[in-house]
Each structure stands twice: as structure tokens, then as C-alpha cells.
PDB file of N, CA and C in Angstrom:
ATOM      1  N   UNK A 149       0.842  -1.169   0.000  1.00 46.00           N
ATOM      2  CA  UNK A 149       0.000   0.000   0.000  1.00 46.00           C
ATOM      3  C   UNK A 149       0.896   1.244   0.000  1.00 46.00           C
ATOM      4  N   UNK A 150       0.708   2.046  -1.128  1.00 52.00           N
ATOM      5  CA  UNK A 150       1.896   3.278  -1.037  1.00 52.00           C
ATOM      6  C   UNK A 150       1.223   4.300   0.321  1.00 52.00           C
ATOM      7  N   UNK A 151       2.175   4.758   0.591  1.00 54.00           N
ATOM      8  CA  UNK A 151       1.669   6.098   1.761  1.00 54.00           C
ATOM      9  C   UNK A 151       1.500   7.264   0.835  1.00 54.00           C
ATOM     10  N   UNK A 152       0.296   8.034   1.039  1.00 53.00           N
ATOM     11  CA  UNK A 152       0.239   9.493   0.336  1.00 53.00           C
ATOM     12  C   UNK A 152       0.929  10.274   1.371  1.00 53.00           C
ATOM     13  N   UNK A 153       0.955  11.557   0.545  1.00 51.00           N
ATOM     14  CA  UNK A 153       1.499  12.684   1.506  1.00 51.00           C
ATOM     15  C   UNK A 153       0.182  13.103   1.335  1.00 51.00           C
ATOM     16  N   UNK A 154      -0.324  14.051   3.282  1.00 55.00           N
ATOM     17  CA  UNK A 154      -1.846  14.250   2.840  1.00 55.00           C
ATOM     18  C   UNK A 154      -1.427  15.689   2.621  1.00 55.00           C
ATOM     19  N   UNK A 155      -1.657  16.683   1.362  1.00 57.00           N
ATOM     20  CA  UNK A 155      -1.288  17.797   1.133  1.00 57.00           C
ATOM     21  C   UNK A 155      -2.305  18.620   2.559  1.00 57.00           C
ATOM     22  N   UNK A 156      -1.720  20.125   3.016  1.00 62.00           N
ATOM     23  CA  UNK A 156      -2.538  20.554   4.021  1.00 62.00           C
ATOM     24  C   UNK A 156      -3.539  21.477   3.074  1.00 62.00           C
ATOM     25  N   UNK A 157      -4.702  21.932   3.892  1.00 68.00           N
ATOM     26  CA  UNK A 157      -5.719  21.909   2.957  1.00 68.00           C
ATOM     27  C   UNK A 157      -5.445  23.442   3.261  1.00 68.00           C
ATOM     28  N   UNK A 158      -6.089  24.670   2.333  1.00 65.00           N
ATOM     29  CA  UNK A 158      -6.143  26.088   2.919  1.00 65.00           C
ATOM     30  C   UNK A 158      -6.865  25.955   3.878  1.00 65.00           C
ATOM     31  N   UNK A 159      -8.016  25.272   3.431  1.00 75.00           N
ATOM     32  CA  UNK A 159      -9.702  25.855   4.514  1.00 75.00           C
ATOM     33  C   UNK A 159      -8.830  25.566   5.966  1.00 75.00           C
ATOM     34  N   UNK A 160      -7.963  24.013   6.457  1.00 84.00           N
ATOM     35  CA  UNK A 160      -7.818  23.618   7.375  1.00 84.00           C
ATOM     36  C   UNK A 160      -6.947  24.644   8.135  1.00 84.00           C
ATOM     37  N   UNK A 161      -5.865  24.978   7.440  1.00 83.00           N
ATOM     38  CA  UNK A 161      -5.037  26.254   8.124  1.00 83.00           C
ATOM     39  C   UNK A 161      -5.882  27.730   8.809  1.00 83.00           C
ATOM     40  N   UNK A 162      -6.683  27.892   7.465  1.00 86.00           N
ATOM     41  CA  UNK A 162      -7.631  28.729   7.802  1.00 86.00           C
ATOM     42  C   UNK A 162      -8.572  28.730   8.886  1.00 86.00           C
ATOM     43  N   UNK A 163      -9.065  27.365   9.114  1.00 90.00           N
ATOM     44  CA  UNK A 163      -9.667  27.350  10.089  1.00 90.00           C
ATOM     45  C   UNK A 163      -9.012  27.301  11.717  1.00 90.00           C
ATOM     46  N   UNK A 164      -7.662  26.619  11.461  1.00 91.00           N
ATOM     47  CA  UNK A 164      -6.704  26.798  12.628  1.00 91.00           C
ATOM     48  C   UNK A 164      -6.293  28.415  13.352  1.00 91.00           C
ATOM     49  N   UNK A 165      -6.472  29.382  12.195  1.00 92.00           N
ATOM     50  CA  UNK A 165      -5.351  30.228  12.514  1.00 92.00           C
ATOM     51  C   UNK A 165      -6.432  31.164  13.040  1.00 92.00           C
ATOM     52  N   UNK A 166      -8.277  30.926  12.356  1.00 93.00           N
ATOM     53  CA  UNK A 166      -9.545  31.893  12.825  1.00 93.00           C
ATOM     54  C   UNK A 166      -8.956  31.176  14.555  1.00 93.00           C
ATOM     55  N   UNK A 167      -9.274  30.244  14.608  1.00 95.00           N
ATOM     56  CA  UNK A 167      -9.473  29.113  16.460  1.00 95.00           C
ATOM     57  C   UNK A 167      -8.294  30.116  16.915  1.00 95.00           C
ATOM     58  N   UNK A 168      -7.052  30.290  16.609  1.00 95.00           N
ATOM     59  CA  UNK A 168      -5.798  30.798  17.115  1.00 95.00           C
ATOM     60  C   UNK A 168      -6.781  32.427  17.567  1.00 95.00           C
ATOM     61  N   UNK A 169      -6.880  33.127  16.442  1.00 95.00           N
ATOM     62  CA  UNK A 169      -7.525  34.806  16.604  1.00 95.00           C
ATOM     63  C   UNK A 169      -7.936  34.296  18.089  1.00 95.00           C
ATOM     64  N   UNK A 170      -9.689  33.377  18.276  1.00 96.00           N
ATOM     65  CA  UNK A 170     -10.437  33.410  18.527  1.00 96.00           C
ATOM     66  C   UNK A 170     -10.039  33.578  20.199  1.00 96.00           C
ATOM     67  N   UNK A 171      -9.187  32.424  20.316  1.00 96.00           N
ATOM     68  CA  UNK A 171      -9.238  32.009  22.013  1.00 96.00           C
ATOM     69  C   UNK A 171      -7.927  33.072  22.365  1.00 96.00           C
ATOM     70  N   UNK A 172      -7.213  33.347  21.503  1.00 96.00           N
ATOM     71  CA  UNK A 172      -5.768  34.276  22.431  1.00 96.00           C
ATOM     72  C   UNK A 172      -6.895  35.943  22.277  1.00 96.00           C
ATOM     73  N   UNK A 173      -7.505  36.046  21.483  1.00 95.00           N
ATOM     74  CA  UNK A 173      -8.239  37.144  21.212  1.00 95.00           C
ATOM     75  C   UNK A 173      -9.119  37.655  23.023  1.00 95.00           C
ATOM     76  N   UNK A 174      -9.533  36.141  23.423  1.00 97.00           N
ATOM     77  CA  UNK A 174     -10.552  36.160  24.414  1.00 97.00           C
ATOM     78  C   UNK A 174      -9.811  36.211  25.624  1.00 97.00           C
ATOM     79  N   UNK A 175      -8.325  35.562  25.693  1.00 96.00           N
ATOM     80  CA  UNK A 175      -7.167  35.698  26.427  1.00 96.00           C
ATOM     81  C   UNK A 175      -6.918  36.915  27.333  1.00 96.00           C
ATOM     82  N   UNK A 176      -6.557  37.865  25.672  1.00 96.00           N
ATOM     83  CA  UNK A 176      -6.020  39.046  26.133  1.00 96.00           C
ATOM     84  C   UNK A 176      -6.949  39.724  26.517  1.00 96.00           C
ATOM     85  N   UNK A 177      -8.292  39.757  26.191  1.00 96.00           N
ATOM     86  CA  UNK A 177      -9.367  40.222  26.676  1.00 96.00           C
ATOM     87  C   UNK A 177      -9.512  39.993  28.245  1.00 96.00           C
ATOM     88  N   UNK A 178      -9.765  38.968  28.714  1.00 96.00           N
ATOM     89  CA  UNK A 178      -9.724  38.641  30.329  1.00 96.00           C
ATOM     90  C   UNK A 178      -8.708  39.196  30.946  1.00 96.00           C
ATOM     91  N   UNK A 179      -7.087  38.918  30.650  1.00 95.00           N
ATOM     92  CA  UNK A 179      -5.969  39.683  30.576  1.00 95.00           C
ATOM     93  C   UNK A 179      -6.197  40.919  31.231  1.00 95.00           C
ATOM     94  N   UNK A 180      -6.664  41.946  29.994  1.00 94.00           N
ATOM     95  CA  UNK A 180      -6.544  43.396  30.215  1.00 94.00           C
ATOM     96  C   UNK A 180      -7.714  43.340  31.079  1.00 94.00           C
ATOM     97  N   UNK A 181      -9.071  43.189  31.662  1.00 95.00           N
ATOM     98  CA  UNK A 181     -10.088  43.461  32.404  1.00 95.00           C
ATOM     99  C   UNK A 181      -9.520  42.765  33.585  1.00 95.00           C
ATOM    100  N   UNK A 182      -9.196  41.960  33.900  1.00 94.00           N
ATOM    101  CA  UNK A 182      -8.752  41.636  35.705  1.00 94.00           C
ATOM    102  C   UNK A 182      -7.402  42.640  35.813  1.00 94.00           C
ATOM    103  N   UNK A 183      -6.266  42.831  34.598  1.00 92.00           N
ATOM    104  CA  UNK A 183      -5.109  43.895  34.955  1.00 92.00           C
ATOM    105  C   UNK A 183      -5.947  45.354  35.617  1.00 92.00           C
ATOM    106  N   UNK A 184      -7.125  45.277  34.993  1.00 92.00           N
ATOM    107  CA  UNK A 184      -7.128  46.677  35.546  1.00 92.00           C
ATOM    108  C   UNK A 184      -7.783  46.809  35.988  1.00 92.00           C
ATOM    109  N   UNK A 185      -8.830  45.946  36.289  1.00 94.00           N
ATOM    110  CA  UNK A 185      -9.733  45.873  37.669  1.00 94.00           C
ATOM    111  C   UNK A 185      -9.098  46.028  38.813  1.00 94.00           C
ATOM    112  N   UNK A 186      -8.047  44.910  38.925  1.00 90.00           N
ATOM    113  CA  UNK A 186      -7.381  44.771  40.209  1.00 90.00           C
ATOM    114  C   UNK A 186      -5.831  44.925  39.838  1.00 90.00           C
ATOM    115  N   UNK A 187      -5.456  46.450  39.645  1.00 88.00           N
ATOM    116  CA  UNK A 187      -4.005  45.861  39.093  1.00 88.00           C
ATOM    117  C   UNK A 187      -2.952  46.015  39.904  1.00 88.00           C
ATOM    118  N   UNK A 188      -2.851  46.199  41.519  1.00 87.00           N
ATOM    119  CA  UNK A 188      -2.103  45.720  42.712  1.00 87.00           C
ATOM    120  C   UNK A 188      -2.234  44.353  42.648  1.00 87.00           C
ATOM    121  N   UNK A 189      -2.834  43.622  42.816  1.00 90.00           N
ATOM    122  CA  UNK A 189      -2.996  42.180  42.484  1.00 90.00           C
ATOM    123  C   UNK A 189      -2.739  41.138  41.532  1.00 90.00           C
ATOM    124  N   UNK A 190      -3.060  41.866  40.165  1.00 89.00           N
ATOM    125  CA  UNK A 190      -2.628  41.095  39.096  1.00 89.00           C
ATOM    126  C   UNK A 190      -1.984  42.030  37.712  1.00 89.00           C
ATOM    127  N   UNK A 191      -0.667  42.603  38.574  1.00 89.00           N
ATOM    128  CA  UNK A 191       0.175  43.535  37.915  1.00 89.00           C
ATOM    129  C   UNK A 191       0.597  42.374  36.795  1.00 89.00           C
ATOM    130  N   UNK A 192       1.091  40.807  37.131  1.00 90.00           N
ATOM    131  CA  UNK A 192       1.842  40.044  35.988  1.00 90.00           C
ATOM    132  C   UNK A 192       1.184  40.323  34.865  1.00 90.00           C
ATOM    133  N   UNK A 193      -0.298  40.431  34.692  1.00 92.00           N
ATOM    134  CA  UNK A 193      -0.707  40.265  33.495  1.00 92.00           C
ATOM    135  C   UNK A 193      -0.677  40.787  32.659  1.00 92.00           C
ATOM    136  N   UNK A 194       0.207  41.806  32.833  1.00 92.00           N
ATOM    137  CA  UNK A 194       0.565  43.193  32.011  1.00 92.00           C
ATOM    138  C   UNK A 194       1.846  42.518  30.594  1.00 92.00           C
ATOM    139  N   UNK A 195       2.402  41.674  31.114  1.00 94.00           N
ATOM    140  CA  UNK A 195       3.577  41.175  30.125  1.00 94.00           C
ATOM    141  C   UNK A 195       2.695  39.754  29.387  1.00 94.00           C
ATOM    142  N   UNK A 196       2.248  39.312  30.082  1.00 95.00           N
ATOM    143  CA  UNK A 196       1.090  38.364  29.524  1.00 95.00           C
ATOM    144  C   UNK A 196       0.932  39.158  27.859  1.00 95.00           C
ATOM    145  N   UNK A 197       0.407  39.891  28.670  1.00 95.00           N
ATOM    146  CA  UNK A 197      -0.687  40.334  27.334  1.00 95.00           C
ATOM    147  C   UNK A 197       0.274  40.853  26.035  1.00 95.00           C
ATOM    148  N   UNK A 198       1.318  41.470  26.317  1.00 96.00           N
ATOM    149  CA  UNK A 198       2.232  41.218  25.610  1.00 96.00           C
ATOM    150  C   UNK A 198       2.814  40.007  24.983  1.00 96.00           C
ATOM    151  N   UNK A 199       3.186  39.156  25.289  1.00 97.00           N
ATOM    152  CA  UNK A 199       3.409  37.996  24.913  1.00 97.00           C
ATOM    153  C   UNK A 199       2.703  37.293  23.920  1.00 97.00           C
ATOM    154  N   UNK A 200       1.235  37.578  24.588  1.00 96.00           N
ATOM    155  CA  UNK A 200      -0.282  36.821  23.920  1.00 96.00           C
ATOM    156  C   UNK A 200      -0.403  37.667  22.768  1.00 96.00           C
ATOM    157  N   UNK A 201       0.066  39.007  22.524  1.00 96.00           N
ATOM    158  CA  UNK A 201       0.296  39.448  21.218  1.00 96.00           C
ATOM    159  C   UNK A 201       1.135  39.009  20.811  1.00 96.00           C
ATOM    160  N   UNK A 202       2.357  38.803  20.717  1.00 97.00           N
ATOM    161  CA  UNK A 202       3.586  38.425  20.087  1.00 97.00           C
ATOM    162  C   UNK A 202       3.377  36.754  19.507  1.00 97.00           C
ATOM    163  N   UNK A 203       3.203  35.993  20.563  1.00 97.00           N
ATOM    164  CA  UNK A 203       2.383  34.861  19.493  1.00 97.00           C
ATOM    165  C   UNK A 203       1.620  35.259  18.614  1.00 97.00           C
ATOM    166  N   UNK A 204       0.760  35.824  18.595  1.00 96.00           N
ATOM    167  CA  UNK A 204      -0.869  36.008  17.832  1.00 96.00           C
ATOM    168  C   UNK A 204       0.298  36.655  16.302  1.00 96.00           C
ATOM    169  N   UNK A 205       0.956  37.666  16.752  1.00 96.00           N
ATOM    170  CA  UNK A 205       1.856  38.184  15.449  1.00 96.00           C
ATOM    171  C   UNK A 205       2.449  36.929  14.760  1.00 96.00           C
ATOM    172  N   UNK A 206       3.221  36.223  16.141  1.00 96.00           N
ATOM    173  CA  UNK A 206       4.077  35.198  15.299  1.00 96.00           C
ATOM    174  C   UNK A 206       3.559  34.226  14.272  1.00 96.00           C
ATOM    175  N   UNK A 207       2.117  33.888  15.232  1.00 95.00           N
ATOM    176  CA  UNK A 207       1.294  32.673  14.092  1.00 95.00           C
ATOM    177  C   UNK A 207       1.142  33.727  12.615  1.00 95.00           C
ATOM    178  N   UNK A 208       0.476  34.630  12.562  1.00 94.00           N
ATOM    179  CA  UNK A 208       0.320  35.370  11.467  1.00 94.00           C
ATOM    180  C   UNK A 208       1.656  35.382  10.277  1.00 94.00           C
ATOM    181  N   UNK A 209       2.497  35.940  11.097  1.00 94.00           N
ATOM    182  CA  UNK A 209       3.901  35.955  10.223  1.00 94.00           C
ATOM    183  C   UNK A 209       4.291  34.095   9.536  1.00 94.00           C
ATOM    184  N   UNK A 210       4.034  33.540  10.249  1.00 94.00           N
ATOM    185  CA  UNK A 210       4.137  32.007   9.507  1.00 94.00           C
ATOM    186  C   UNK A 210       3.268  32.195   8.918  1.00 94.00           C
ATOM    187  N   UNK A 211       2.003  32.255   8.750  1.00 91.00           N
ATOM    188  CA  UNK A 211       1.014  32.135   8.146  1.00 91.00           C
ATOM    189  C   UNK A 211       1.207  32.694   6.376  1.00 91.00           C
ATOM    190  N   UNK A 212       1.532  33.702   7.111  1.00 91.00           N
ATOM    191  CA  UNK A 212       1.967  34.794   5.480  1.00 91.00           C
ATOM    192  C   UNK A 212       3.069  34.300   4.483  1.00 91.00           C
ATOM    193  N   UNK A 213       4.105  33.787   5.658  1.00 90.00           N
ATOM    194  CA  UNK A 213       5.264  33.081   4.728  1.00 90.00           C
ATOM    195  C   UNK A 213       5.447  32.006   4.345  1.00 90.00           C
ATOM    196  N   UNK A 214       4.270  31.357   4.759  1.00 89.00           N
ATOM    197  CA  UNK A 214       4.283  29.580   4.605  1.00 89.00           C
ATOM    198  C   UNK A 214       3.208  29.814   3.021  1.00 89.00           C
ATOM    199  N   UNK A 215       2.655  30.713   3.082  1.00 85.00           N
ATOM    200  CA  UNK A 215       1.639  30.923   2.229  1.00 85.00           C
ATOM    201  C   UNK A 215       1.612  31.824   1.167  1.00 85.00           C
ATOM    202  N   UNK A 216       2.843  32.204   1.207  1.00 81.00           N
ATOM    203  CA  UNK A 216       3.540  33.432   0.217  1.00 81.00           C
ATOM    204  C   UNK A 216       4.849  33.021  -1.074  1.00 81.00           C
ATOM    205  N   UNK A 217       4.340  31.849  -1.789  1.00 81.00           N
ATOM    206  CA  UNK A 217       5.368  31.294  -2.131  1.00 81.00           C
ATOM    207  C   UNK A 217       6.162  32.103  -3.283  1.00 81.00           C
ATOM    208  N   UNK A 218       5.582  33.380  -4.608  1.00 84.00           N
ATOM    209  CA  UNK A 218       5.931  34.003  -5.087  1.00 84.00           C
ATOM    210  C   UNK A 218       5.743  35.395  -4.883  1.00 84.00           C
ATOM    211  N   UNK A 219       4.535  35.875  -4.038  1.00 85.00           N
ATOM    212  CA  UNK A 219       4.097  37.090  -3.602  1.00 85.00           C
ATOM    213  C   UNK A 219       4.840  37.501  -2.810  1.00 85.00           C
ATOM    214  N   UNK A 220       5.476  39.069  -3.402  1.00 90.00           N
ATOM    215  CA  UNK A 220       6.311  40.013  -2.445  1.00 90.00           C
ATOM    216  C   UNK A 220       5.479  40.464  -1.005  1.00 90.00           C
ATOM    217  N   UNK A 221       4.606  40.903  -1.593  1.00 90.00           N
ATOM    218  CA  UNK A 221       3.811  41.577  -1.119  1.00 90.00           C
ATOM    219  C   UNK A 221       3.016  40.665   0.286  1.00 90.00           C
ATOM    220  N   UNK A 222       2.985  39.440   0.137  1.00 89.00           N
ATOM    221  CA  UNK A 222       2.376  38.359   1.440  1.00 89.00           C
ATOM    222  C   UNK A 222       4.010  38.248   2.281  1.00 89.00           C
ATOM    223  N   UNK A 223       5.198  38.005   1.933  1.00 92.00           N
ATOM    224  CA  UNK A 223       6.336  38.146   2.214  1.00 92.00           C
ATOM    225  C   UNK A 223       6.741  38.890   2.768  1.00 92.00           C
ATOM    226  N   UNK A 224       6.594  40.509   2.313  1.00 93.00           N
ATOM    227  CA  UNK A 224       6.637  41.755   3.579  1.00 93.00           C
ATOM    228  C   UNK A 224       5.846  41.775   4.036  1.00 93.00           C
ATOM    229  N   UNK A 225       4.871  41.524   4.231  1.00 93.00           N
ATOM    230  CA  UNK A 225       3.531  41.636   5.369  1.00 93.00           C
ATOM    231  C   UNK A 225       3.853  40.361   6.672  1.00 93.00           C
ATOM    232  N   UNK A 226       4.559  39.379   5.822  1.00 93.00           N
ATOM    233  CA  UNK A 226       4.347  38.735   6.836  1.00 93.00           C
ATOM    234  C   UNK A 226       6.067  38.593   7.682  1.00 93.00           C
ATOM    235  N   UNK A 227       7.273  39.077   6.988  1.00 94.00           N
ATOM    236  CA  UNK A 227       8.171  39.797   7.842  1.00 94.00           C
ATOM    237  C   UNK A 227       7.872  40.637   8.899  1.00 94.00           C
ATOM    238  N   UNK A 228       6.714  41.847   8.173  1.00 96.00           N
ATOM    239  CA  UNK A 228       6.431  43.108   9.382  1.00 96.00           C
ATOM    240  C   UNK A 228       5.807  42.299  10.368  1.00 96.00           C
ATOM    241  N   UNK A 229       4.899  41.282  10.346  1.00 96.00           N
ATOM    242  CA  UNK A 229       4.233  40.469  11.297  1.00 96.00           C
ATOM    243  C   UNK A 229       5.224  40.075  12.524  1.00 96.00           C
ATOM    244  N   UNK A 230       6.056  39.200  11.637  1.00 96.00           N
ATOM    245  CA  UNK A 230       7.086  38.967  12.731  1.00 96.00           C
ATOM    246  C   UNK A 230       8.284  40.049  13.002  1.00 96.00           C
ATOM    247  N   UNK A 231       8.495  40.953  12.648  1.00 97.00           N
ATOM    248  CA  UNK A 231       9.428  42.184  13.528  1.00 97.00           C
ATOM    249  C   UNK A 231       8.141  42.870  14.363  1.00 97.00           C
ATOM    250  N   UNK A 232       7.119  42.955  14.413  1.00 97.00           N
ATOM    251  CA  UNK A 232       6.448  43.496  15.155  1.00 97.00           C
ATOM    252  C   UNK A 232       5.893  42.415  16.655  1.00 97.00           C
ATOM    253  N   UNK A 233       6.065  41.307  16.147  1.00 97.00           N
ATOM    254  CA  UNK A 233       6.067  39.879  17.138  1.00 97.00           C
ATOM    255  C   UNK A 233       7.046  40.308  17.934  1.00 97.00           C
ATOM    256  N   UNK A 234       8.782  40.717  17.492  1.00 97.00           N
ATOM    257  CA  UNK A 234       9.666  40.701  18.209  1.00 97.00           C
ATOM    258  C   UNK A 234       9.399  41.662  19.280  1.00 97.00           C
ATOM    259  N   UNK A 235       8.917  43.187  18.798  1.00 97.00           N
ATOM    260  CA  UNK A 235       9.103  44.266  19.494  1.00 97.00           C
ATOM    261  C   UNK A 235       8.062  43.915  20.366  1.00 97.00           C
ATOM    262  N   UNK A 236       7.235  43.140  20.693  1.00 97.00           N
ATOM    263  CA  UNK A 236       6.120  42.665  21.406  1.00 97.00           C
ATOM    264  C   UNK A 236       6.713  42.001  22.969  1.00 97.00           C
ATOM    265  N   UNK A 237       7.049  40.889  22.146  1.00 97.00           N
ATOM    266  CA  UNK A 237       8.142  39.946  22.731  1.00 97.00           C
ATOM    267  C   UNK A 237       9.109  40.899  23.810  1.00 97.00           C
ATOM    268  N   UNK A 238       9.742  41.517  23.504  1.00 97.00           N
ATOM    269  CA  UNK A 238      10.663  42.377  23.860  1.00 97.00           C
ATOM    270  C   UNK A 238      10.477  43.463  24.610  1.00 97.00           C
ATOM    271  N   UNK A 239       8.943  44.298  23.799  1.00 96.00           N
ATOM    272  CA  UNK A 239       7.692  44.814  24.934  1.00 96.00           C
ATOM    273  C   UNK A 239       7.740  44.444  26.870  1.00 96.00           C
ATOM    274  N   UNK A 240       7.241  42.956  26.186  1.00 96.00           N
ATOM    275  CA  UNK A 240       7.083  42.187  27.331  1.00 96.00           C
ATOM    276  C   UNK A 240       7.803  41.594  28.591  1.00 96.00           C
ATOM    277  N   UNK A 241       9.044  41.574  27.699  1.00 96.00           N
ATOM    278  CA  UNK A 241       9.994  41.275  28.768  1.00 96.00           C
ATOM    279  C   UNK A 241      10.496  42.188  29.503  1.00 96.00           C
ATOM    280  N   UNK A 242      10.618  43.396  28.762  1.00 95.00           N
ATOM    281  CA  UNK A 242      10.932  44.710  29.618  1.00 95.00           C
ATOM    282  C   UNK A 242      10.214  45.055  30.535  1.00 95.00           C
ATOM    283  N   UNK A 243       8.671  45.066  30.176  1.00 93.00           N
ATOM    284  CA  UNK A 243       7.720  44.856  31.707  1.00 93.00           C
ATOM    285  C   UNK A 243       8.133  44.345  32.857  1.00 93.00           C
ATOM    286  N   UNK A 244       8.051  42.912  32.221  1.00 93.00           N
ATOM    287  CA  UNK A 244       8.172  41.496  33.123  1.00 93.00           C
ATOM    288  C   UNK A 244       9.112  41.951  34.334  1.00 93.00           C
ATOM    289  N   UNK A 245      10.496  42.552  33.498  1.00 93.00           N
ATOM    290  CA  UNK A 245      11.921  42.630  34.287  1.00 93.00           C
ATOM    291  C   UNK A 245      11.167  44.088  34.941  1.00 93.00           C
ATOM    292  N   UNK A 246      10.751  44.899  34.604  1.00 91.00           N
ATOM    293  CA  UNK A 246      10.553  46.105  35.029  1.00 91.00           C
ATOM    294  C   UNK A 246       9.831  45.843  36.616  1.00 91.00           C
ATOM    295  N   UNK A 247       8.815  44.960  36.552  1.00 85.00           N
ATOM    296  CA  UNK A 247       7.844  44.943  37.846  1.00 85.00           C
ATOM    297  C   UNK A 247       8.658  44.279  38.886  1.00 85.00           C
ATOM    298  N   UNK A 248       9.264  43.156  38.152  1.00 84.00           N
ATOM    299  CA  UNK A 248      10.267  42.305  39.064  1.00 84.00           C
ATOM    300  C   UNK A 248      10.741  43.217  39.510  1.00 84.00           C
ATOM    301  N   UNK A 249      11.818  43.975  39.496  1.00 81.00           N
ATOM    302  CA  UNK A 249      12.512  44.791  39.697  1.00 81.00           C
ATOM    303  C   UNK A 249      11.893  45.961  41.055  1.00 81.00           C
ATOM    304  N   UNK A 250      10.568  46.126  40.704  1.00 71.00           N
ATOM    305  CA  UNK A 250       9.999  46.809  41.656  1.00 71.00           C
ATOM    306  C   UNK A 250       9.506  46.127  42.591  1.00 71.00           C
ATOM    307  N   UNK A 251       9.101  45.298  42.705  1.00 60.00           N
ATOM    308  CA  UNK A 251       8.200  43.816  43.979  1.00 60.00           C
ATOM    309  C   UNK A 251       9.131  43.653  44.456  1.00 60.00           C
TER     310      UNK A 251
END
């Protein structure tokens, strides 16, 4: 019996990467409403939410370049995706170290 390769489908990515939006979307949402409800209490969540962007960029930036095989134009969009992932990333850690620093 030969093995196929199962090619990946668009719709399926597509539908992975809406689920990705959906739940980090609802994330950062809870995130920012308890940060600032109570934000003596739940100061961490401040780099969180940073972070939870910087994924959300990062999936995007794969997304663009996995899916950009001659298009310039899906290629820089999805570079800026990920340099803007970094500064996120990097965002975040500066927080992170920042609060530490103060507690």
C-alpha cells in the first residue's frame, strides 16, 4: 500500500489560525479586564498580554510566509508580522523585568 502525503488543505489552516484569533483574542481580553480591575494584584498580566500578542503576530507571520510562495507583497507583510512579534516579545519582557525589579 503506497503512503500518500496528505497535502494541508487552505480551509484547514484557515480554520486553525480563525481558532488561534479566537481564544488568544478572548485571552487578552480577560488579561486586560482583571489587569485593571485589580491591578495591585494582578500587575503580571501586564507582560502576559504582551506575549499573547507576540504569538498572535508570530502565528500570522508564519502564516503569510508559509503561504507566500511568489508574492512580495504576502512576504513583507508577513516579515512586518514577525518584527512586530519581536518588538512585542521584547515589549514584554521589559515589563516582566521592570515589575520584578519593583516587587
Amino acid at each position: 500500500m503506497a503512503l500518500r502525503e496528505k497535502k494541508k488543505n487552505p480551509r484547514n489552516t484557515a480554520v486553525m489560525l480563525d481558532l488561534i484569533h479566537i481564544v488568544v483574542g478572548i485571552l487578552v481580553v480577560a488579561c486586560v479586564v482583571m489587569a485593571f480591575l485589580f491591578p495591585e494584584k494582578n500587575r503580571f498580566l501586564f507582560p502576559v498580554v504582551f506575549w499573547l500578542a507576540a504569538f498572535l503576530n508570530s502565528v500570522n507571520a508564519w502564516n503569510r510566509l508559509a503561504h507566500s510562495s511568489r508574492d512580495k507583497k504576502k512576504k513583507a507583510s508577513g516579515l512586518a508580522f514577525g518584527l512586530v512579534a519581536v518588538a512585542l516579545l521584547v515589549t514584554g519582557i521589559l515589563s516582566a523585568v521592570s515589575m520584578w525589579r519593583v516587587t
